mmCIF file of C-alpha atoms in Angstrom:
data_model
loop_
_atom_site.group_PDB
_atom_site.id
_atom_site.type_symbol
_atom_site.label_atom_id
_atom_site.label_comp_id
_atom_site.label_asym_id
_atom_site.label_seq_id
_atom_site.Cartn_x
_atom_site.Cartn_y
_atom_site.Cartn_z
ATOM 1 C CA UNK A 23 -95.099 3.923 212.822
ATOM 2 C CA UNK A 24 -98.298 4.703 210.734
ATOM 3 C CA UNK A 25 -99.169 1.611 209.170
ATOM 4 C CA UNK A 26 -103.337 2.451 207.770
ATOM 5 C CA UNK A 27 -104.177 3.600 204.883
ATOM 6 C CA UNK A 28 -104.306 7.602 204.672
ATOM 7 C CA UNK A 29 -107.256 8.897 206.244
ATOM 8 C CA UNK A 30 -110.358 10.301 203.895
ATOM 9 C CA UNK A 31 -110.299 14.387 205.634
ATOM 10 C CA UNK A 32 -107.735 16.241 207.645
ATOM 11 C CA UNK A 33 -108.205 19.115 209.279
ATOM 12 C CA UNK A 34 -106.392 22.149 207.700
ATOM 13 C CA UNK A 35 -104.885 24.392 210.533
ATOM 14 C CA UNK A 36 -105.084 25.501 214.426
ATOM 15 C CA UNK A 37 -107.825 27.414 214.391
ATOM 16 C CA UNK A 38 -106.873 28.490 218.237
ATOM 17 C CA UNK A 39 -105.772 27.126 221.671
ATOM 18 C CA UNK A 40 -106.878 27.957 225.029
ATOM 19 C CA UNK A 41 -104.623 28.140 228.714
ATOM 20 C CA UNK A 42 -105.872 28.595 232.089
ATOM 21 C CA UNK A 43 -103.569 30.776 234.254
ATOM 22 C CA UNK A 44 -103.509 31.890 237.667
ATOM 23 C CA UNK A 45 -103.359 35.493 236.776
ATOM 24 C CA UNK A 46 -104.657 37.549 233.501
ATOM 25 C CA UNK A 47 -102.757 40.750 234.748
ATOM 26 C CA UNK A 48 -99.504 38.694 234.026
ATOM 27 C CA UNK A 49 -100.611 36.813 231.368
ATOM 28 C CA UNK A 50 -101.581 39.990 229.551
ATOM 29 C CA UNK A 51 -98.154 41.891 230.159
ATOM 30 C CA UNK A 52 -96.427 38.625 229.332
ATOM 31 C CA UNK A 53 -98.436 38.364 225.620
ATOM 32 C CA UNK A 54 -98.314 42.264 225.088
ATOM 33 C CA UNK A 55 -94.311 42.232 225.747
ATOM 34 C CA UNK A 56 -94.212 39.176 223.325
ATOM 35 C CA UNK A 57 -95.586 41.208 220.824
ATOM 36 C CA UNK A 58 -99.107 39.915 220.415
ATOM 37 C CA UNK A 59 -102.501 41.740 220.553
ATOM 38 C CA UNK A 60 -104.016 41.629 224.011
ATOM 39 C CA UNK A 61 -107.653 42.390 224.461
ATOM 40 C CA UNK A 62 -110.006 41.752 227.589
ATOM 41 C CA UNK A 63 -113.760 40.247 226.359
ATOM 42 C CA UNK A 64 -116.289 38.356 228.855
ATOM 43 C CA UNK A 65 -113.295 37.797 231.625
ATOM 44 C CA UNK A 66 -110.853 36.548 228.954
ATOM 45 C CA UNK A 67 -107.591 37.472 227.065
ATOM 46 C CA UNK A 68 -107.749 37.199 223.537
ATOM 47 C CA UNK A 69 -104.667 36.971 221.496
ATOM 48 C CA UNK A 70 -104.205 38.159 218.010
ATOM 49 C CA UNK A 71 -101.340 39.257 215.586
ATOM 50 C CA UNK A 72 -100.471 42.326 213.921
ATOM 51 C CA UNK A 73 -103.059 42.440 210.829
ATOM 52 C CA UNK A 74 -104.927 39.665 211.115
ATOM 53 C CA UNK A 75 -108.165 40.129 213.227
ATOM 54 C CA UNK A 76 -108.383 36.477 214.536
ATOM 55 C CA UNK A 77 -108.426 35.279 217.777
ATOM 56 C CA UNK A 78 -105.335 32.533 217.970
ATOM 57 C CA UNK A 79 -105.669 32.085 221.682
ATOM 58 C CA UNK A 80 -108.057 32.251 224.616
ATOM 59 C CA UNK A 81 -106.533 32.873 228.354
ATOM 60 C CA UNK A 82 -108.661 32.069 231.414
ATOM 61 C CA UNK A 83 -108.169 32.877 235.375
ATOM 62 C CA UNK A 84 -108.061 29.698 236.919
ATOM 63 C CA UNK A 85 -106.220 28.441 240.234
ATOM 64 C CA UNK A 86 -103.212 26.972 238.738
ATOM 65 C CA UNK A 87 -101.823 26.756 234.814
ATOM 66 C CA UNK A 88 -103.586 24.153 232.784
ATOM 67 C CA UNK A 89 -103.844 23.560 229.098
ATOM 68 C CA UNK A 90 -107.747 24.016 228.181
ATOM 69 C CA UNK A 91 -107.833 22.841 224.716
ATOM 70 C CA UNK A 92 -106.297 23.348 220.733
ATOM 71 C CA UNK A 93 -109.450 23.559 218.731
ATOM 72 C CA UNK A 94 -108.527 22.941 214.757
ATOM 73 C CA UNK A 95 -109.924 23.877 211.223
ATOM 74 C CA UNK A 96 -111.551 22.194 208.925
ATOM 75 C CA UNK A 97 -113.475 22.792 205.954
ATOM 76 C CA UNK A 98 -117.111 22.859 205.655
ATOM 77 C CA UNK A 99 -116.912 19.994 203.079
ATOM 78 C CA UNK A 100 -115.101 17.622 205.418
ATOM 79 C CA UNK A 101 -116.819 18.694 208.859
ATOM 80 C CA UNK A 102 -119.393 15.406 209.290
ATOM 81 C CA UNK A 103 -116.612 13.176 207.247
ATOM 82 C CA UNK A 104 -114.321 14.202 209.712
ATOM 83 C CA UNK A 105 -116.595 13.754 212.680
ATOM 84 C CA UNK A 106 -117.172 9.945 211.396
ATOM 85 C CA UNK A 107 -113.523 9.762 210.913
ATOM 86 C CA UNK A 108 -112.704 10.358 214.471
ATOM 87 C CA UNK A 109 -115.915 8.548 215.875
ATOM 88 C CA UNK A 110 -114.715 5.841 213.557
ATOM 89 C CA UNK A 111 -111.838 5.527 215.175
ATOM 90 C CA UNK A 112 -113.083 4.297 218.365
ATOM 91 C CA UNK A 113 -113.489 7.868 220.348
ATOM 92 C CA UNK A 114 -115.831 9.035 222.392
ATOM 93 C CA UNK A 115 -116.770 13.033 221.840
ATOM 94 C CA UNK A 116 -117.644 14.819 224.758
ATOM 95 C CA UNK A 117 -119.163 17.931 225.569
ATOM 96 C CA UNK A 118 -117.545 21.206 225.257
ATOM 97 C CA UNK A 119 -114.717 22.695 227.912
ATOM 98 C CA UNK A 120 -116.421 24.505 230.410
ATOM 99 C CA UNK A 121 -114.738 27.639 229.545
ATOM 100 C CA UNK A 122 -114.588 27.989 225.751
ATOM 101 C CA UNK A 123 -116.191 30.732 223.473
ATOM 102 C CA UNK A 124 -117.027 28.506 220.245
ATOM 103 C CA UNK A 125 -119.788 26.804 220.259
ATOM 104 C CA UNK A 126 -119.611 25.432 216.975
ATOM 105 C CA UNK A 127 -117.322 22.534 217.572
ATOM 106 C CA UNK A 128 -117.089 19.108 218.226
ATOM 107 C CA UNK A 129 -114.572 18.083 221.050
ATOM 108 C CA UNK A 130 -112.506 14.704 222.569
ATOM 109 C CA UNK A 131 -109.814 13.839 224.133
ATOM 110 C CA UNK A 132 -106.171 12.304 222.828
ATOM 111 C CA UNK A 133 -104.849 9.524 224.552
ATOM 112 C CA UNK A 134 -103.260 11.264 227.059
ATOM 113 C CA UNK A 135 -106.214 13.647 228.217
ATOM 114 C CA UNK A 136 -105.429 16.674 225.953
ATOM 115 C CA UNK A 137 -108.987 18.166 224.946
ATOM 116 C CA UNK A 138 -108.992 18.524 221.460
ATOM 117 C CA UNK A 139 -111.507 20.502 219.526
ATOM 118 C CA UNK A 140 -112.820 20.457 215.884
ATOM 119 C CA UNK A 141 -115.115 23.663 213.952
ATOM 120 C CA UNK A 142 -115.505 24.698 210.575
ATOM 121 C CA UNK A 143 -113.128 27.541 210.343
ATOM 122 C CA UNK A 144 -111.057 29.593 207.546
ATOM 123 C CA UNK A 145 -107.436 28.221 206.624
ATOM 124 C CA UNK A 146 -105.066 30.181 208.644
ATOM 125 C CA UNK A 147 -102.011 29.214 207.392
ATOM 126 C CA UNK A 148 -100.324 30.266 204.179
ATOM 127 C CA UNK A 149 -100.604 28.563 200.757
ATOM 128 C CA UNK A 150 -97.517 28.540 199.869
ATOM 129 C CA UNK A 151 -93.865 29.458 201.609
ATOM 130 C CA UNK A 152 -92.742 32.745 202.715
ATOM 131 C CA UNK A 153 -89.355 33.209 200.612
ATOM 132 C CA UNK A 154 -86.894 35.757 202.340
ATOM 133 C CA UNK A 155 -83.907 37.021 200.528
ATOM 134 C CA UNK A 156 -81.039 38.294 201.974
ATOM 135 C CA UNK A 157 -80.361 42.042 201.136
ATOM 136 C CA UNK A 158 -76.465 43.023 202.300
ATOM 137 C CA UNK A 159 -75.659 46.446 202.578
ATOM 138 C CA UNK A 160 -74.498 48.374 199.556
ATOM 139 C CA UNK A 161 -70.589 49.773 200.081
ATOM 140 C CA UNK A 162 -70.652 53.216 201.931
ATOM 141 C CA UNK A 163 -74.075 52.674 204.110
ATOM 142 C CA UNK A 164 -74.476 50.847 207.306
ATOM 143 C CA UNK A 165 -76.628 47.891 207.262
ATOM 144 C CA UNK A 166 -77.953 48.073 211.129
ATOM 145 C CA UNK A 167 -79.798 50.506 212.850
ATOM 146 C CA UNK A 168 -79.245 52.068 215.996
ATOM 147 C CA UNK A 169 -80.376 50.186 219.048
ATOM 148 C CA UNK A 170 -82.383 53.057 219.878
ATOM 149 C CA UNK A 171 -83.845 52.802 216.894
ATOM 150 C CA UNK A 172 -85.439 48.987 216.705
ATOM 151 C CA UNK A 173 -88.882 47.940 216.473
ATOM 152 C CA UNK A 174 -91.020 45.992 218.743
ATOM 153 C CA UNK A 175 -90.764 42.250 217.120
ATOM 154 C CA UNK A 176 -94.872 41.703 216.553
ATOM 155 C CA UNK A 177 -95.293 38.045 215.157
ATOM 156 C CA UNK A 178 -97.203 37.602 212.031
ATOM 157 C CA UNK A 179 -99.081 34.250 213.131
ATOM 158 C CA UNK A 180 -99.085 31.450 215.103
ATOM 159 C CA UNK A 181 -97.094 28.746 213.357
ATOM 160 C CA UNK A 182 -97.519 25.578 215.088
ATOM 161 C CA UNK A 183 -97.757 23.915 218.731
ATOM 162 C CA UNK A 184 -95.423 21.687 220.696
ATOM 163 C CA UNK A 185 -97.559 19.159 223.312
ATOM 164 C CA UNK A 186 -96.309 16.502 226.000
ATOM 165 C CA UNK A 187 -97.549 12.908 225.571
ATOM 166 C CA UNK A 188 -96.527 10.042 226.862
ATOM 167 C CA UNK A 189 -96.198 7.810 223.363
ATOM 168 C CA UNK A 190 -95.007 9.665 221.181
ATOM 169 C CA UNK A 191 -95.616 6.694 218.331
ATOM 170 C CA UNK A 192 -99.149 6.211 219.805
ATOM 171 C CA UNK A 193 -99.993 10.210 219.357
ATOM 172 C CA UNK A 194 -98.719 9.781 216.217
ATOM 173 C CA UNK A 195 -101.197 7.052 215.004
ATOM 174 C CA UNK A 196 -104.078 8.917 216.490
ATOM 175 C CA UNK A 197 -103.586 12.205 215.466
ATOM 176 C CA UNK A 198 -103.315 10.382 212.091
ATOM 177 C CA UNK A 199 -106.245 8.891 212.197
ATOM 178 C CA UNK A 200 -108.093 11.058 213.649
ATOM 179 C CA UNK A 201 -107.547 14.471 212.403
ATOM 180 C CA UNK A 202 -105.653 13.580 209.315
ATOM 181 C CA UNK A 203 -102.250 14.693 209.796
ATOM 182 C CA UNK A 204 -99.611 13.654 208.073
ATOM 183 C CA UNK A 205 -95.963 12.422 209.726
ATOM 184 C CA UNK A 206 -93.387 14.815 208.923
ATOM 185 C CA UNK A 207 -89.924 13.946 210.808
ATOM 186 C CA UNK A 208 -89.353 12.165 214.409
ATOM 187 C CA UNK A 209 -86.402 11.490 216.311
ATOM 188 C CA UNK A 210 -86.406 8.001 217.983
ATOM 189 C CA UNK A 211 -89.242 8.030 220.638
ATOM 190 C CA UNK A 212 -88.208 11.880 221.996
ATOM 191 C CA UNK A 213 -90.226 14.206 219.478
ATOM 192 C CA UNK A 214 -92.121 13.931 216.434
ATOM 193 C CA UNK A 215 -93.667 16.705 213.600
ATOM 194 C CA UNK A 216 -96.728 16.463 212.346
ATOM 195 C CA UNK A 217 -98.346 18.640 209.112
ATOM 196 C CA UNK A 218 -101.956 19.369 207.867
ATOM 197 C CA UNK A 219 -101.881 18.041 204.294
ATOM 198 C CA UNK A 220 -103.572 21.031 202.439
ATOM 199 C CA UNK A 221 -100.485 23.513 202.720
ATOM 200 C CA UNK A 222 -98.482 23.832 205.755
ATOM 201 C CA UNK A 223 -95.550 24.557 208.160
ATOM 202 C CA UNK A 224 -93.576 21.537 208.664
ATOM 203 C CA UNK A 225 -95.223 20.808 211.933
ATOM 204 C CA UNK A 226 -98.560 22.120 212.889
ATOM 205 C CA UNK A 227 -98.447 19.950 215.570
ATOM 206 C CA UNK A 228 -95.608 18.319 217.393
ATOM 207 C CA UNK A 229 -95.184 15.906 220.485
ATOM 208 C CA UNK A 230 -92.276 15.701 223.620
ATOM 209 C CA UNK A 231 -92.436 12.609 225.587
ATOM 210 C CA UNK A 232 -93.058 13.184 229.049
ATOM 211 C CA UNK A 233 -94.678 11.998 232.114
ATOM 212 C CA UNK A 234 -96.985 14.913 232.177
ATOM 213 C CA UNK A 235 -99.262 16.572 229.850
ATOM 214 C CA UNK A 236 -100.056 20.121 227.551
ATOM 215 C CA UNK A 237 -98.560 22.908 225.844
ATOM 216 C CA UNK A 238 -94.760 23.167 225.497
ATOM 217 C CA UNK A 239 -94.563 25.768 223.698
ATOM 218 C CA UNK A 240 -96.816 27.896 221.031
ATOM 219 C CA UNK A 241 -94.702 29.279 217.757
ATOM 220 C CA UNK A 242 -95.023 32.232 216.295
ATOM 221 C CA UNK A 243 -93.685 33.582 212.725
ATOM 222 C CA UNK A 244 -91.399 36.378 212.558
ATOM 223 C CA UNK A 245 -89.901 37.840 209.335
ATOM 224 C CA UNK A 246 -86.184 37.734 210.086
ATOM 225 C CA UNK A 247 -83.599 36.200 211.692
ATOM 226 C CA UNK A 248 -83.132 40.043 213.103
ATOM 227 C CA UNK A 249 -86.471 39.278 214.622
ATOM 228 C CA UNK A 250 -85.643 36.490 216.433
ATOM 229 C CA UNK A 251 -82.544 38.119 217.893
ATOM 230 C CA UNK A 252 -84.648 41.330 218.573
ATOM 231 C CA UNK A 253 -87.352 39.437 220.194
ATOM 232 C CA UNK A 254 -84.600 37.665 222.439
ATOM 233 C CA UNK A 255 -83.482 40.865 223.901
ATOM 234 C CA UNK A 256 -87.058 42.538 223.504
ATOM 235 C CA UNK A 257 -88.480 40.221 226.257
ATOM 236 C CA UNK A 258 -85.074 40.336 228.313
ATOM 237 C CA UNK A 259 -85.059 43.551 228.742
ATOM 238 C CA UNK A 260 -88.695 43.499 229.800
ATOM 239 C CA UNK A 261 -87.860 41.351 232.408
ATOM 240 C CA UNK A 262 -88.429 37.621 230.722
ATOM 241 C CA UNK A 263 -84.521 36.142 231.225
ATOM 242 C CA UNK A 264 -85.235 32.518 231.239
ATOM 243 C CA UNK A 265 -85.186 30.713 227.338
ATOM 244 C CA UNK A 266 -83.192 29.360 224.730
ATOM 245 C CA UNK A 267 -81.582 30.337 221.808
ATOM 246 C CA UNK A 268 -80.857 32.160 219.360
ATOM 247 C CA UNK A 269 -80.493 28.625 217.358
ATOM 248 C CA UNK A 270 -81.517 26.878 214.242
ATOM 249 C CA UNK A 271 -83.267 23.749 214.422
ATOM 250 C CA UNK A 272 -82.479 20.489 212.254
ATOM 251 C CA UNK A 273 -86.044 19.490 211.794
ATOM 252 C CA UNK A 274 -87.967 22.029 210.559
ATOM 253 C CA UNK A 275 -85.263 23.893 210.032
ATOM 254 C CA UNK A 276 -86.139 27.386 211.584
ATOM 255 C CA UNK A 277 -84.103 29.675 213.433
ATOM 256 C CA UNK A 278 -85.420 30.246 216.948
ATOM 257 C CA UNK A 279 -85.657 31.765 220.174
ATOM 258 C CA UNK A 280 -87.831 30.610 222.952
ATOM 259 C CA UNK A 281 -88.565 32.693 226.021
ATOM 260 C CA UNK A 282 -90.019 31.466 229.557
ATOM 261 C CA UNK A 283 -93.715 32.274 230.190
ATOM 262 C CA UNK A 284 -94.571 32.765 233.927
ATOM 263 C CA UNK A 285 -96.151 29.232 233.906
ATOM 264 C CA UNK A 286 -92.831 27.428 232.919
ATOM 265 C CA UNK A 287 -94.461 26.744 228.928
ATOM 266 C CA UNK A 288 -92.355 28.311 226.232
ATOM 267 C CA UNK A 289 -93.014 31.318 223.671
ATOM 268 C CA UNK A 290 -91.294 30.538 220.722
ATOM 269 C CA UNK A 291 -90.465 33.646 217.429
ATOM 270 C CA UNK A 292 -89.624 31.225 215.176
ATOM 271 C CA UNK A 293 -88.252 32.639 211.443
ATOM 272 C CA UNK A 294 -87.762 30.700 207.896
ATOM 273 C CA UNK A 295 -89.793 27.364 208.503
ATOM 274 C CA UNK A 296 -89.663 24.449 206.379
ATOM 275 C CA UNK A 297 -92.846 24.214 204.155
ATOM 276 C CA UNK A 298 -94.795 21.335 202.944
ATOM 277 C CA UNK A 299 -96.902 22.282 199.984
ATOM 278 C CA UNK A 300 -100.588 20.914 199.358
ATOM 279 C CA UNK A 301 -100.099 17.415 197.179
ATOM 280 C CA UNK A 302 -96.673 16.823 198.385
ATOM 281 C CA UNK A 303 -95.236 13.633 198.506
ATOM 282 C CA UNK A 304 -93.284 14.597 201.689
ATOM 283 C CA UNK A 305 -91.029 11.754 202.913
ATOM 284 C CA UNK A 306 -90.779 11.518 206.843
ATOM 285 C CA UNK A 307 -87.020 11.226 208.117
ATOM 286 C CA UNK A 308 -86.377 9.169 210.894
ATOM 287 C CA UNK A 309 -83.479 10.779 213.052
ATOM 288 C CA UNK A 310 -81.024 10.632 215.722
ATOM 289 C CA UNK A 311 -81.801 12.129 218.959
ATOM 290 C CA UNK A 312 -79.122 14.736 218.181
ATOM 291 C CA UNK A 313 -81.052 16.202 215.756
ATOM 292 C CA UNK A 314 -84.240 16.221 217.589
ATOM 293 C CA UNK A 315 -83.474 19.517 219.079
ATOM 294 C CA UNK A 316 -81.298 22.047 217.324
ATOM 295 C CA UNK A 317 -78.469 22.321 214.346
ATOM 296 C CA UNK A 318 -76.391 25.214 216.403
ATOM 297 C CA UNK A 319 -76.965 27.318 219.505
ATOM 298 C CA UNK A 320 -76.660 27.578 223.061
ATOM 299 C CA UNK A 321 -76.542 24.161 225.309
ATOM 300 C CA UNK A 322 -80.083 23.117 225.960
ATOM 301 C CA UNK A 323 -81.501 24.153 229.269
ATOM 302 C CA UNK A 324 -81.926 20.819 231.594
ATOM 303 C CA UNK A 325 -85.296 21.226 231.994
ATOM 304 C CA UNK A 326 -86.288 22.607 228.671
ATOM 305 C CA UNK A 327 -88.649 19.291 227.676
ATOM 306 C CA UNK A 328 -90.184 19.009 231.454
ATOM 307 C CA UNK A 329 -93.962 19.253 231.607
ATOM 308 C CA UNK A 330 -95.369 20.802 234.723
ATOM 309 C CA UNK A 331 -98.627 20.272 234.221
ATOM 310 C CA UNK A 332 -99.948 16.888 235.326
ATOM 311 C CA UNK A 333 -103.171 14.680 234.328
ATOM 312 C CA UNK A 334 -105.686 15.454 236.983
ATOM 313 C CA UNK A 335 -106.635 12.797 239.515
#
């Protein structure tokens, strides 16, 4: 698996992603139904999350779905060590997408073709784990509300994202070396998790083999398993039937439930993460397929890990 010595900088978080889509009018009733913050700027959706003004994601009008790029964080401190690091490595950087806001980063491409970007850019992901405690009902008051009376789910942050490749121990190895990350669980050659090593979710980045390329699916944190359930029938009843769950995975251990996007990528509200702490000396599992997916839920939809975005000609 990884074999090299640990790499001298890693980058510390997703800093943002970017999709092409056929149509922003969709896009933006999709991502406003999710939950997220939708907002038009120079002929482009930005995303964002309840409280937090930044930008997780970039949506551009294009003829057909494509995955533009997941530029990452790093700190100032490690930006040029970082930029030999991957240079060092043996890739070529390129110049920037042709749609793409920042202009402060420093982009290549995976193995695979996936456009990966690096900036200097604040940590966005927590320092430490989110610890939710159960509070039952005390005797004589109901513990649920009225259906009438539930929320809008609204996601907290974008937790991690789920890409195709077709190696998943090559991706592994370069993503390693490259930007740092550290191996947190895989299952035979199927899927593998991958962590920044300065404080984060259990995967801030994760692979699916396939024959094609891009985004699976983009995660985002929710406070409750009531969320997740709420979020199910939030985008159901907006229209969104296609997904899977509710569930709870094996590795990473969340509870989940992924709805359809109108490009045939996932949305995932995802609730109660494993965490893996700055320092740690985390020890990556290797697993049986049948924990690659989920602990308990619903059968798996047959084409739930099926990529229909292909490498370009």
């Amino acid at each position: 698996m990884v074999t090299h010595n640990q790499p001298e900088v890693a980058v510390h978080s997703i800093d943002h992603f970017s999709l092409i889509v056929p149509d922003l009018e969709v896009a933006r009733d999709f991502y406003s139904e999710f939950g997220l913050d939708v907002s038009e700027e120079d002929g482009r959706l930005s995303l964002k999350t309840r409280g937090i003004d930044h930008p997780w994601g970039y949506i551009y009008e294009g003829k057909r779905k494509k995955t533009n790029y997941i530029c990452y964080g790093v700190f100032e401190r490690d930006i040029e060590a970082l930029k030999n690091q991957v240079t060092g490595a043996g890739v070529t950087l390129i110049g920037p997408p042709a749609q793409c806001p920042v202009q402060d980063a420093f982009w290549f491409c995976d193995p695979d073709g996936n456009t990966v970007g690096v900036r200097v850019a604040e940590k966005v992901t927590p320092d430490s784990k989110a610890h939710h405690v159960y509070k039952s009902a005390p005797e004589g008051q109901c513990g649920a509300l009225n259906r009438r009376n539930a929320p809008q789910v609204r996601p907290s942050r974008l937790s991690h994202i789920l890409i195709f490749v077709s190696d998943v121990e090559r991706s592994i190895e370069f993503y390693h070396q490259t930007l740092g990350l550290r191996l947190s669980d895989v299952a035979e050659d199927a899927v593998a998790f991958m962590h920044a090593p300065y404080g984060a979710d259990h995967h801030t980045l994760a692979f699916a083999k396939s024959d094609g390329i891009g985004i699976h699916h983009t995660s985002w944190d929710v406070s409750s398993i009531d969320e997740v359930g709420l979020g199910a029938m939030q985008m159901k009843n907006a229209g969104w039937l296609e997904g899977w769950g509710v569930g709870r995975h094996v590795l990473g251990s969340n509870y989940f439930y992924y709805v359809r996007d109108p490009w045939k990528s996932y949305c995932e509200y995802s609730f109660d993460i494993d965490y893996i702490p700055a320092g740690s000396d985390w020890k990556a599992g290797h697993h049986q397929g049948e924990d690659s997916l989920y602990l308990w839920g619903e059968d798996v939809p047959a084409e739930f890990v099926k990529s229909y975005e292909f490498r370009e000609e």
